[in-house]
Amino acid sequence: MSVPTPNTLIDGRYKVLRRLGSGGMAEVFLAEDQQLGRQVALKLLHDRFAADPDFVERFRREARAAAGLQHPNVVSVYDRGRWEDTYYIAMEYLPGRSLKELIHQEAPLDPVRAIDITIQILKAARFAHRRGVIHRDLKPHNVIIDESDQAKVTDFGIARAGASDMTETGSIMGTSQYLSPEQAQGHAVESSSDLYSIGVVLYELITGRVPFDGDAAVTIALKHVSEAPRPPHELNPRVPPELEQVVLWVLNKNPADRPASADEFIAALESARASILSGDPAQNTAAMAALAAGAGGLALGGLPEPVPYPPPSTNGTGEHYVERRRGWRPWLLGLLAILLIAGGAAAAYLLTRTAQAKVPSVTGDQVNVARDIVQNAGFQAAVIPVPSNRQAGVVIGEDPSGGSMADKNSTVSLSVSQGPSAVSVPSVVGQTESSARATLRRHHLKSRIVLRPSSQFVAGDAIGTDPRSGQAVAPGTQVTLFISSGPPKKLVPDVTAETASAARTQLTNAGFTPRTTTQTSTTATPGNVISQSPAGGTTAAPGSDVTIVVAQAPKKVSVPSVVGLKASAAANKLNAAGFKVVPQKQDVTDPTQNGKVIKQAPAGGQKVKPGSSVTIIVGHLVSSSSTTTTTSSSSTTPTTSSSSTTSPAGVAAP
């Protein structure tokens, strides 16, 4: 299989946008459905599985089964098909974070919040179990949580649909930290195996740790089979005993010692939650006794004993009450009479009674799903809207209660949350940004971030909200969450043209840290500041760096000697060395000096500032005879003598 790149079109329909991640069985990509215009998560089977005909057949069957699981807590599967030499599943894309990420960031969770999330996972499992689908790889990595703590279970990739003979036995599938003991041993996997895995997830939610860990998968699997989990309260003292009892119950090694179904697990958690919220631990004891009745069993040899549950109350002394009476014969006659009367009444009742059925537990389900479940069980459903802090549209109670027996076709009243009429803005002062936003979400409030300077709170911590804490607002209100950006900024003083020492003193006194660099300047006074960053008049955080650039006098350089060079060559040499050339002429009679430099100032070898001017004196040839004649005529007066020989007119005497 070629790895699809962005814009690759899968099966002529799904355009790949980007890669989301990789799992043990498949690569996952974000893609756009070109037919329906929606984003989907596209899972492409790894090559090693795509080449296995048995695995592919199981993959196709189980994808078909998963596509039938339409439930608020199950990620929807839209499509399946083949592309190149592998197979894909197109499923609902959820932009939230995984439950594993939530655990890393926030665990241990508040017990009630952990119960609410676990119940949602159980409802997804219950929905699948009723349709013969067992997940077999339930773990927090396969649960997506949105900002409102709405949970959705994904990845039914190794689920077993019905009694498929394609299911592998004798091989361990799933993630070792969340395997049930029977999975670790390669035994048959049933719905109770999923419940065990969910129990491990709940354990991790309330403690921040899995019950069994180790360096190798085999080591962890052996612990699941042979070791008792450490009681959660030893890792987190805030775990209530009634919740700990439920967790240890579901983590029993023998499936027969666990809850018989997801319904029973949900009922136990709801009872524990009610007990926690009411502050009455006794409330849960009676409920647990009813749930555990008949569910116990002998522990396997060498394994931890099953977690026991309190038996129904006796006479309050710890001993079963046995009434003893004397005179057994009158008592026996009376008893026989009573039995005859009771038998007749029972016979009449059996002949006239209406057939009964078990009321399904739908508390926590969306009202539409709950109504269908109740009606499919043979009852009428009546919806009663009630104000509640729970999410609107969720069933928060039912009468008769789930698990009880009632006449078929009778009415089950469903109390459905209208949502809270008002919620109080919680105090988040001092919490980190992520914790503060999570707190607001739990109170059904949205948030937007505004940064504000604060000398009291470190950057990233919440300093308040608008509306303020304690104020009543409508659910879903957007609350402005003020986050500290650190201490308020200060005005940076302008220190340009100051001496370096004066500038550093001024910046230090203003609360900044001066940093100094130098720069050569031919115009500024050496030792003075020529620039700064940040600039004067701007603001910066207290204690931050302010860099000042200090002028430095340029180093002197030697002037090249150009005497004797032609004027053009001398100018080129001086320009190349960075000097300015000032040429001057001087008359010469020596033809060898014509056009050449006969003198320069400054002289060659003298050190001056770079870029200084150098004057060159260039020889200019003049006639020597004209110089002589001019000099002679101007200084000698010719004389005549009668005795001398007279030269021809106009010719000078030799």
XYZ file of C-alpha atoms in Angstrom:
654
model
C 0.000 0.000 0.000
C 1.370 3.410 -0.907
C 1.068 5.910 1.937
C -1.583 8.467 0.913
C -0.441 12.080 0.877
C -2.662 15.180 1.233
C -5.196 15.490 -1.622
C -4.967 11.741 -2.420
C -8.429 10.510 -3.430
C -9.306 7.203 -1.741
C -11.754 4.982 -3.607
C -12.790 7.963 -5.775
C -14.600 9.552 -2.812
C -12.454 10.446 0.206
C -9.861 13.204 -0.235
C -7.069 12.901 2.332
C -6.453 16.120 4.281
C -3.802 15.022 6.782
C -2.584 12.097 8.863
C -4.086 11.815 12.352
C -2.082 8.924 13.785
C -1.389 5.216 13.744
C -2.728 2.280 15.729
C -1.845 -1.367 16.021
C -4.015 -2.283 13.042
C -4.392 0.797 10.880
C -3.214 4.232 9.827
C -5.777 6.968 10.494
C -6.268 9.986 8.218
C -8.556 12.988 8.255
C -10.411 13.003 4.950
C -13.265 14.833 3.277
C -16.195 12.888 1.855
C -16.566 14.394 -1.630
C -20.132 13.114 -1.974
C -21.576 14.332 1.350
C -19.180 17.217 2.045
C -18.278 16.132 5.570
C -15.046 15.266 7.302
C -14.425 11.639 8.266
C -11.731 9.643 10.027
C -10.421 7.159 7.477
C -8.723 4.012 8.821
C -6.509 2.125 6.352
C -5.582 -1.416 7.352
C -1.836 -2.108 7.733
C -0.252 -4.178 4.971
C 0.493 -7.167 7.211
C -3.206 -7.517 8.044
C -4.448 -6.716 4.548
C -2.430 -9.688 3.245
C -4.164 -12.129 5.630
C -7.418 -13.390 4.017
C -8.827 -14.631 7.334
C -8.175 -11.318 9.018
C -9.662 -9.369 6.111
C -12.829 -11.465 6.228
C -13.160 -10.861 9.968
C -12.424 -7.160 9.421
C -15.256 -6.934 6.865
C -17.754 -8.767 9.065
C -16.935 -6.742 12.138
C -16.978 -3.437 10.218
C -20.480 -4.375 9.063
C -21.497 -5.060 12.665
C -19.939 -1.809 13.927
C -21.797 0.158 11.244
C -25.033 -0.947 12.881
C -24.134 0.596 16.237
C -25.921 3.951 16.099
C -25.770 5.320 19.639
C -24.925 8.733 21.223
C -21.887 7.168 22.945
C -20.568 5.211 19.954
C -18.544 6.676 17.088
C -20.564 6.136 13.919
C -19.145 3.990 11.102
C -20.234 5.335 7.715
C -18.607 3.190 5.081
C -16.066 0.480 4.332
C -14.272 -0.510 1.159
C -11.043 -1.373 -0.614
C -8.318 0.910 -1.944
C -5.280 -0.353 -3.818
C -4.197 -3.489 -1.903
C -5.709 -2.670 1.478
C -9.085 -1.988 3.122
C -10.551 1.045 4.855
C -13.310 2.120 7.213
C -14.794 5.642 7.078
C -16.105 6.761 10.444
C -17.281 9.823 12.316
C -14.510 12.376 12.898
C -14.413 13.783 16.430
C -12.118 16.766 17.096
C -12.006 16.189 20.879
C -9.184 14.607 22.906
C -8.865 10.991 23.930
C -9.745 9.898 27.448
C -6.079 8.883 27.846
C -5.047 12.500 27.188
C -7.594 13.685 29.756
C -6.154 11.220 32.295
C -2.613 12.459 31.634
C -3.713 16.077 32.068
C -6.274 15.916 34.897
C -6.290 12.560 36.734
C -7.177 11.654 39.380
C -10.670 12.892 38.539
C -13.430 13.868 40.921
C -15.287 10.605 41.782
C -18.668 11.820 40.506
C -17.133 13.014 37.232
C -15.327 9.673 36.838
C -18.625 7.837 37.434
C -20.442 9.965 34.815
C -17.791 9.273 32.163
C -17.678 5.544 32.983
C -21.460 5.218 32.765
C -21.340 6.674 29.239
C -18.741 4.072 28.236
C -20.902 1.358 29.801
C -23.936 2.532 27.845
C -21.964 2.202 24.630
C -20.871 -1.294 25.667
C -24.407 -2.221 26.726
C -25.770 -1.095 23.358
C -23.160 -3.199 21.549
C -23.617 -6.241 23.832
C -27.376 -6.275 23.215
C -26.553 -6.584 19.504
C -24.010 -9.329 20.009
C -20.925 -7.138 19.532
C -18.073 -7.339 22.050
C -15.445 -4.613 21.795
C -12.474 -6.599 23.241
C -10.156 -3.563 23.310
C -11.836 -1.053 25.600
C -9.256 1.411 26.890
C -9.053 5.197 27.358
C -7.202 5.523 24.045
C -10.425 4.374 22.316
C -12.716 6.881 24.039
C -13.083 10.445 22.726
C -14.142 13.203 25.152
C -15.477 16.577 24.053
C -15.470 19.839 26.032
C -18.751 18.901 27.748
C -17.382 15.514 28.948
C -19.531 13.733 26.355
C -17.869 10.360 25.746
C -17.858 8.328 22.533
C -16.311 4.878 22.159
C -14.442 4.167 18.960
C -12.357 1.424 17.361
C -14.404 -1.731 17.140
C -11.586 -3.026 14.931
C -11.033 -6.237 16.896
C -14.613 -6.649 18.087
C -16.334 -10.018 17.799
C -19.752 -9.833 16.170
C -22.070 -12.640 17.249
C -20.677 -16.147 17.413
C -18.360 -15.705 14.447
C -16.227 -18.741 13.885
C -13.593 -16.373 12.503
C -12.656 -15.180 15.993
C -9.171 -16.146 17.092
C -8.724 -17.926 20.395
C -5.409 -18.696 21.962
C -4.037 -15.291 20.980
C -3.939 -12.105 23.013
C -5.561 -9.140 21.311
C -5.889 -5.697 22.865
C -3.688 -3.599 25.146
C -2.137 -5.471 28.064
C -2.905 -2.920 30.816
C -6.646 -3.272 30.089
C -6.902 -7.004 29.311
C -9.260 -9.194 31.274
C -7.714 -12.297 32.891
C -9.530 -14.560 30.438
C -8.133 -12.575 27.491
C -4.638 -12.787 28.983
C -5.026 -16.575 29.126
C -6.382 -16.805 25.565
C -9.797 -18.054 26.735
C -13.172 -17.206 25.212
C -14.111 -13.540 25.580
C -17.606 -12.470 26.558
C -19.321 -9.237 27.567
C -17.921 -9.556 31.110
C -14.453 -9.090 29.596
C -15.468 -5.655 28.346
C -16.794 -4.832 31.832
C -13.430 -5.777 33.361
C -11.629 -3.472 30.907
C -14.023 -0.632 31.761
C -13.291 -1.315 35.434
C -9.584 -0.803 34.697
C -10.430 2.511 32.995
C -12.466 3.600 36.036
C -9.585 2.603 38.328
C -7.246 4.794 36.261
C -9.701 7.716 36.249
C -9.883 7.882 40.054
C -6.221 7.069 40.834
C -4.287 8.267 37.801
C -2.693 4.797 37.464
C -3.627 1.437 35.980
C -4.000 -1.414 38.509
C -1.295 -3.548 36.865
C 1.814 -2.408 35.043
C 5.201 -3.811 34.129
C 8.092 -3.775 31.704
C 6.610 -6.367 29.342
C 3.121 -7.245 28.131
C 3.487 -10.823 29.395
C 4.371 -9.576 32.892
C 1.275 -7.371 32.972
C -0.931 -10.179 31.672
C 0.280 -12.507 34.437
C -0.572 -9.888 37.051
C -4.124 -9.653 35.664
C -4.429 -13.413 36.111
C -2.814 -13.875 39.538
C -2.512 -10.615 41.514
C -5.133 -8.620 43.402
C -5.317 -4.928 42.497
C -4.143 -2.428 45.066
C -7.196 -0.751 46.686
C -7.756 2.629 45.000
C -7.886 4.588 48.283
C -4.231 3.697 48.906
C -3.315 5.669 45.777
C -5.942 8.383 46.213
C -7.378 8.802 49.727
C -10.282 10.813 48.283
C -11.823 7.711 46.657
C -15.094 6.994 48.534
C -15.409 3.447 49.919
C -18.669 2.826 48.043
C -16.985 3.606 44.721
C -13.918 1.540 45.628
C -16.212 -1.405 46.361
C -17.707 -1.206 42.852
C -14.254 -0.984 41.231
C -12.900 -4.014 43.081
C -16.083 -5.945 42.346
C -15.723 -5.523 38.587
C -11.991 -6.393 38.749
C -12.633 -9.882 40.114
C -10.623 -12.559 38.283
C -13.565 -14.911 37.736
C -16.152 -13.445 35.329
C -18.901 -14.990 37.452
C -17.848 -12.782 40.375
C -18.235 -9.561 38.359
C -21.432 -7.676 37.466
C -23.614 -9.868 35.303
C -24.188 -7.119 32.724
C -23.511 -3.498 31.876
C -26.919 -2.701 33.396
C -25.816 -4.132 36.739
C -22.521 -2.216 36.578
C -24.416 1.018 35.751
C -26.862 0.478 38.595
C -23.996 -0.027 41.052
C -22.289 3.176 39.890
C -25.521 5.159 40.057
C -26.076 3.906 43.579
C -22.520 4.863 44.544
C -22.957 8.311 42.992
C -26.218 8.880 44.887
C -24.491 7.839 48.098
C -21.547 10.168 47.456
C -23.787 13.129 46.654
C -26.029 12.496 49.660
C -23.119 11.874 52.010
C -24.850 8.681 53.262
C -22.615 5.611 52.743
C -25.333 3.316 54.096
C -27.473 3.997 51.052
C -25.063 2.133 48.839
C -24.680 -0.868 51.134
C -28.242 -2.028 50.689
C -28.090 -1.451 46.954
C -24.879 -3.437 46.684
C -26.377 -6.282 48.645
C -29.258 -6.492 46.215
C -26.939 -6.372 43.221
C -24.580 -8.964 44.602
C -27.229 -11.442 45.661
C -26.471 -14.719 44.020
C -23.484 -13.277 42.124
C -20.804 -14.685 44.386
C -18.783 -17.828 43.773
C -15.776 -19.746 44.973
C -12.421 -18.270 44.055
C -10.196 -20.254 41.765
C -7.397 -22.038 43.544
C -4.409 -19.765 44.111
C -6.289 -16.629 42.960
C -7.398 -13.623 45.036
C -10.736 -14.112 46.726
C -13.728 -12.413 45.045
C -14.621 -9.056 46.568
C -17.466 -9.805 48.984
C -20.590 -7.706 49.439
C -22.593 -7.170 52.637
C -25.441 -9.704 52.975
C -28.957 -8.408 53.588
C -29.510 -7.107 57.125
C -30.289 -9.710 59.759
C -31.391 -8.984 63.302
C -28.806 -6.285 63.799
C -26.584 -8.451 65.980
C -24.671 -10.164 63.201
C -26.657 -13.389 63.765
C -29.661 -14.589 61.836
C -32.750 -14.349 63.965
C -34.497 -17.670 64.636
C -37.749 -17.489 66.516
C -38.309 -20.410 68.869
C -41.695 -21.206 70.315
C -42.953 -23.929 72.505
C -46.088 -25.906 71.705
C -45.456 -26.944 68.179
C -48.771 -28.649 67.516
C -51.115 -25.617 67.752
C -48.553 -23.680 65.816
C -48.401 -26.339 63.117
C -52.199 -26.437 62.736
C -52.335 -22.693 62.410
C -49.541 -22.770 59.860
C -51.353 -25.355 57.773
C -54.481 -23.200 57.736
C -52.484 -20.196 56.649
C -50.775 -22.198 53.913
C -54.115 -23.408 52.572
C -55.471 -19.878 52.418
C -52.256 -18.552 50.887
C -52.187 -21.377 48.373
C -55.689 -20.586 47.209
C -54.842 -16.903 46.890
C -51.665 -17.713 44.995
C -53.551 -19.981 42.613
C -56.114 -17.269 41.975
C -53.299 -14.747 41.405
C -51.446 -17.024 39.000
C -54.614 -17.538 37.003
C -55.447 -13.840 36.770
C -52.094 -12.041 36.898
C -50.677 -9.960 34.071
C -47.356 -11.005 32.523
C -44.407 -9.034 33.858
C -41.037 -8.016 32.456
C -37.851 -6.411 33.739
C -37.800 -2.628 33.383
C -34.650 -1.644 31.444
C -32.254 0.822 33.060
C -32.157 3.923 30.834
C -31.089 6.578 33.328
C -28.394 8.674 31.665
C -29.521 7.841 28.117
C -30.765 10.439 25.665
C -34.549 10.582 25.801
C -35.064 9.295 22.234
C -32.827 6.298 22.824
C -34.406 5.633 26.237
C -37.944 5.760 24.828
C -37.066 3.184 22.148
C -35.438 0.861 24.697
C -38.445 1.046 27.043
C -40.925 0.436 24.237
C -38.880 -2.449 22.822
C -38.992 -4.032 26.286
C -42.829 -4.057 26.147
C -43.674 -0.899 28.127
C -45.229 2.477 27.424
C -42.946 5.495 27.927
C -44.125 8.763 29.464
C -41.716 11.716 29.374
C -41.734 14.117 32.331
C -39.523 17.227 31.833
C -37.772 18.362 35.020
C -35.190 21.095 35.713
C -31.742 19.628 36.379
C -28.053 20.458 36.311
C -27.600 17.511 33.951
C -27.431 17.984 30.185
C -30.798 18.749 28.591
C -32.491 15.729 27.012
C -30.869 13.165 29.324
C -33.014 10.759 31.380
C -32.236 11.429 35.059
C -34.768 9.059 36.630
C -37.396 6.448 35.884
C -40.419 5.003 37.659
C -40.539 2.025 38.095
C -36.781 1.954 38.526
C -34.525 0.106 36.113
C -34.064 -3.562 36.978
C -37.395 -3.909 38.762
C -40.286 -6.052 37.502
C -43.458 -4.437 36.179
C -46.535 -5.428 34.212
C -46.003 -5.536 30.487
C -47.591 -2.658 28.593
C -47.617 -0.581 31.791
C -46.199 2.932 31.747
C -42.613 3.742 32.682
C -42.264 7.436 33.567
C -39.004 8.952 32.348
C -37.806 12.091 34.132
C -35.913 14.028 31.444
C -33.576 16.902 32.207
C -34.564 20.291 30.836
C -31.085 21.485 31.716
C -30.358 23.785 34.623
C -32.453 26.940 34.709
C -29.384 28.791 35.961
C -25.862 27.931 37.004
C -23.497 29.716 39.333
C -20.184 30.818 37.852
C -17.518 28.870 39.790
C -14.396 30.439 41.257
C -11.311 29.589 39.194
C -8.857 32.110 40.649
C -5.345 30.644 40.867
C -6.084 27.659 38.614
C -4.079 27.027 35.458
C -5.768 27.946 32.199
C -6.571 24.313 31.301
C -7.959 23.548 34.786
C -10.052 26.721 34.815
C -11.557 25.935 31.425
C -12.340 22.368 32.556
C -14.057 23.734 35.683
C -16.254 26.011 33.584
C -17.125 23.112 31.245
C -18.244 20.999 34.189
C -20.618 23.811 35.129
C -22.042 23.847 31.565
C -20.340 27.128 30.701
C -18.243 28.125 27.702
C -15.106 30.221 27.983
C -13.011 32.698 26.040
C -9.522 33.771 27.055
C -8.423 37.361 27.683
C -4.855 38.057 28.832
C -4.317 40.628 31.566
C -1.145 41.726 33.350
C -0.892 40.798 37.014
C 1.785 41.255 39.649
C 0.013 38.771 41.954
C -0.424 35.756 39.656
C 2.182 34.034 37.503
C 1.697 34.012 33.761
C -0.829 31.356 32.697
C -2.920 31.341 35.897
C -6.539 32.496 36.096
C -7.090 35.839 37.837
C -10.884 36.074 37.530
C -13.939 35.823 35.313
C -16.650 37.977 33.808
C -19.367 37.407 35.021
C -17.761 37.098 38.463
C -17.808 33.893 40.484
C -21.060 33.247 42.298
C -23.168 35.079 39.740
C -26.104 33.086 38.323
C -26.152 32.769 34.532
C -27.911 30.639 31.945
C -26.303 27.310 31.001
C -24.078 27.626 27.941
C -23.178 31.246 28.729
C -19.757 32.280 27.469
C -17.641 33.386 30.412
C -14.616 35.620 29.872
C -11.679 33.943 31.582
C -8.940 36.394 32.525
C -5.498 34.785 32.392
C -2.384 36.452 33.815
C 0.184 37.535 31.254
C 2.635 38.261 34.049
C 3.520 41.590 35.721
C 2.368 44.793 33.915
C 4.798 46.278 31.403
C 6.867 49.396 32.169
C 7.906 52.391 30.075
C 11.415 52.013 28.657
C 13.462 55.245 29.151
C 15.183 56.855 26.145
C 18.954 56.697 26.788
C 20.283 57.559 23.338
C 23.121 60.176 23.354
C 23.795 59.307 27.023
C 27.147 57.900 28.072
C 27.163 54.116 28.406
C 27.504 54.174 32.196
C 24.732 56.743 32.639
C 22.452 54.748 30.325
C 23.014 51.505 32.247
C 22.274 53.209 35.550
C 19.077 54.750 34.194
C 17.815 51.433 32.798
C 18.620 49.520 35.991
C 16.771 52.102 38.105
C 13.756 51.726 35.790
C 13.635 47.960 36.454
C 15.271 46.635 33.289
C 18.412 44.614 32.588
C 20.854 46.535 30.350
C 22.860 44.672 27.708
C 25.678 46.470 25.866
C 27.084 46.115 22.364
C 29.454 48.444 20.478
C 29.467 49.851 16.971
C 32.140 51.833 15.151
C 31.020 55.345 14.317
C 32.794 58.240 12.618
C 30.085 60.730 13.583
C 29.028 59.948 17.178
C 31.082 60.699 20.261
C 32.901 57.535 21.332
C 31.346 56.059 24.502
C 27.871 57.487 23.884
C 24.710 55.446 23.148
C 23.722 55.692 19.486
C 20.650 53.355 19.588
C 18.653 50.996 21.886
C 16.210 48.068 21.678
C 13.399 48.223 22.731
C 13.262 51.880 21.749
C 12.732 54.562 24.332
C 9.069 55.374 24.958
C 7.857 51.803 24.324
C 6.832 49.309 27.042
C 8.416 46.027 28.102
C 8.096 43.466 30.890
C 9.874 44.361 34.131
C 13.305 42.779 34.325
C 13.491 42.199 30.576
C 16.625 43.038 28.584
C 17.234 46.426 26.964
C 20.166 46.402 24.544
C 22.139 49.635 24.084
C 24.562 50.229 21.192
C 27.586 52.324 22.235
C 29.666 54.319 19.725
C 33.253 53.229 19.291
C 35.956 55.343 17.623
C 37.239 53.804 14.407
C 40.776 52.404 14.446
C 43.405 54.482 12.534
C 44.887 53.070 9.337
C 48.118 53.745 7.430
C 48.021 56.004 4.352
C 49.491 54.282 1.282
C 52.501 55.990 -0.298
C 51.654 57.150 -3.826
C 54.587 59.511 -4.554
C 56.010 58.746 -7.990
C 52.774 57.155 -9.269
C 50.742 58.513 -12.095
C 47.879 60.647 -10.827
C 45.204 58.113 -11.920
C 47.011 55.155 -10.347
C 47.525 57.090 -7.127
C 43.838 58.027 -6.932
C 42.771 54.392 -7.480
C 45.136 53.155 -4.771
C 43.950 55.709 -2.236
C 40.254 55.118 -3.053
C 40.703 51.377 -2.674
C 42.148 51.967 0.790
C 39.092 54.013 1.722
C 40.539 57.515 1.449
C 39.236 60.559 -0.326
C 41.611 62.094 -2.936
C 42.191 65.858 -3.294
C 44.432 66.476 -6.372
C 46.493 69.686 -6.891
C 48.916 70.716 -9.699
C 52.446 72.083 -9.503
C 54.553 73.226 -12.467
C 57.659 71.172 -13.135
C 60.354 71.396 -15.798
C 61.491 67.828 -15.375
C 59.670 65.812 -18.015
C 59.870 62.678 -15.798
C 57.665 64.337 -13.178
C 54.944 65.337 -15.588
C 51.568 63.815 -14.522
C 53.093 62.082 -11.505
C 52.607 62.622 -7.790
C 55.543 64.557 -6.467
C 54.181 65.022 -2.945
C 51.276 63.837 -0.713
C 49.730 64.935 2.562
C 49.381 63.099 4.912
C 52.611 61.370 3.965
C 52.725 57.696 3.146
C 52.804 55.472 6.268
C 51.149 58.057 8.514
C 48.141 56.693 10.554
C 44.855 58.543 10.175
C 41.102 57.851 10.529
C 39.561 55.688 7.813
C 37.951 57.792 5.113
C 40.212 60.795 5.671
C 41.203 63.069 2.743
C 44.673 62.735 1.162
C 46.033 65.611 -0.943
C 48.291 64.645 -3.840
C 50.530 67.165 -5.684
C 50.726 66.252 -9.388
C 53.537 67.593 -11.573
C 52.641 69.828 -14.551
C 55.456 70.227 -17.180
C 56.293 73.693 -18.471
C 58.986 74.805 -21.133
C 62.437 75.554 -19.688
C 63.338 78.184 -22.488
C 60.278 80.217 -21.916
C 61.068 80.184 -18.299
C 64.654 81.405 -19.044
C 63.588 84.096 -21.569
C 60.977 85.361 -19.278
C 63.446 85.504 -16.464
C 66.213 87.129 -18.625
C 64.030 89.801 -20.187
C 62.597 90.739 -16.931
C 65.963 91.021 -15.134
C 68.700 92.070 -17.727
C 69.023 95.351 -19.589
C 70.904 94.875 -22.906
C 73.870 97.268 -23.633
C 75.560 98.352 -26.863
C 79.174 99.132 -27.794
C 80.478 100.826 -30.897
C 83.373 98.535 -31.001
C 81.144 95.343 -30.801
C 79.902 93.382 -33.730
C 76.304 94.142 -34.443
C 73.911 91.124 -34.808
C 71.288 91.096 -37.474
C 68.149 92.774 -36.414
C 65.718 90.519 -34.439
C 68.254 87.873 -33.472
C 69.502 87.606 -29.970
C 73.177 87.559 -29.383
C 74.517 84.212 -28.614
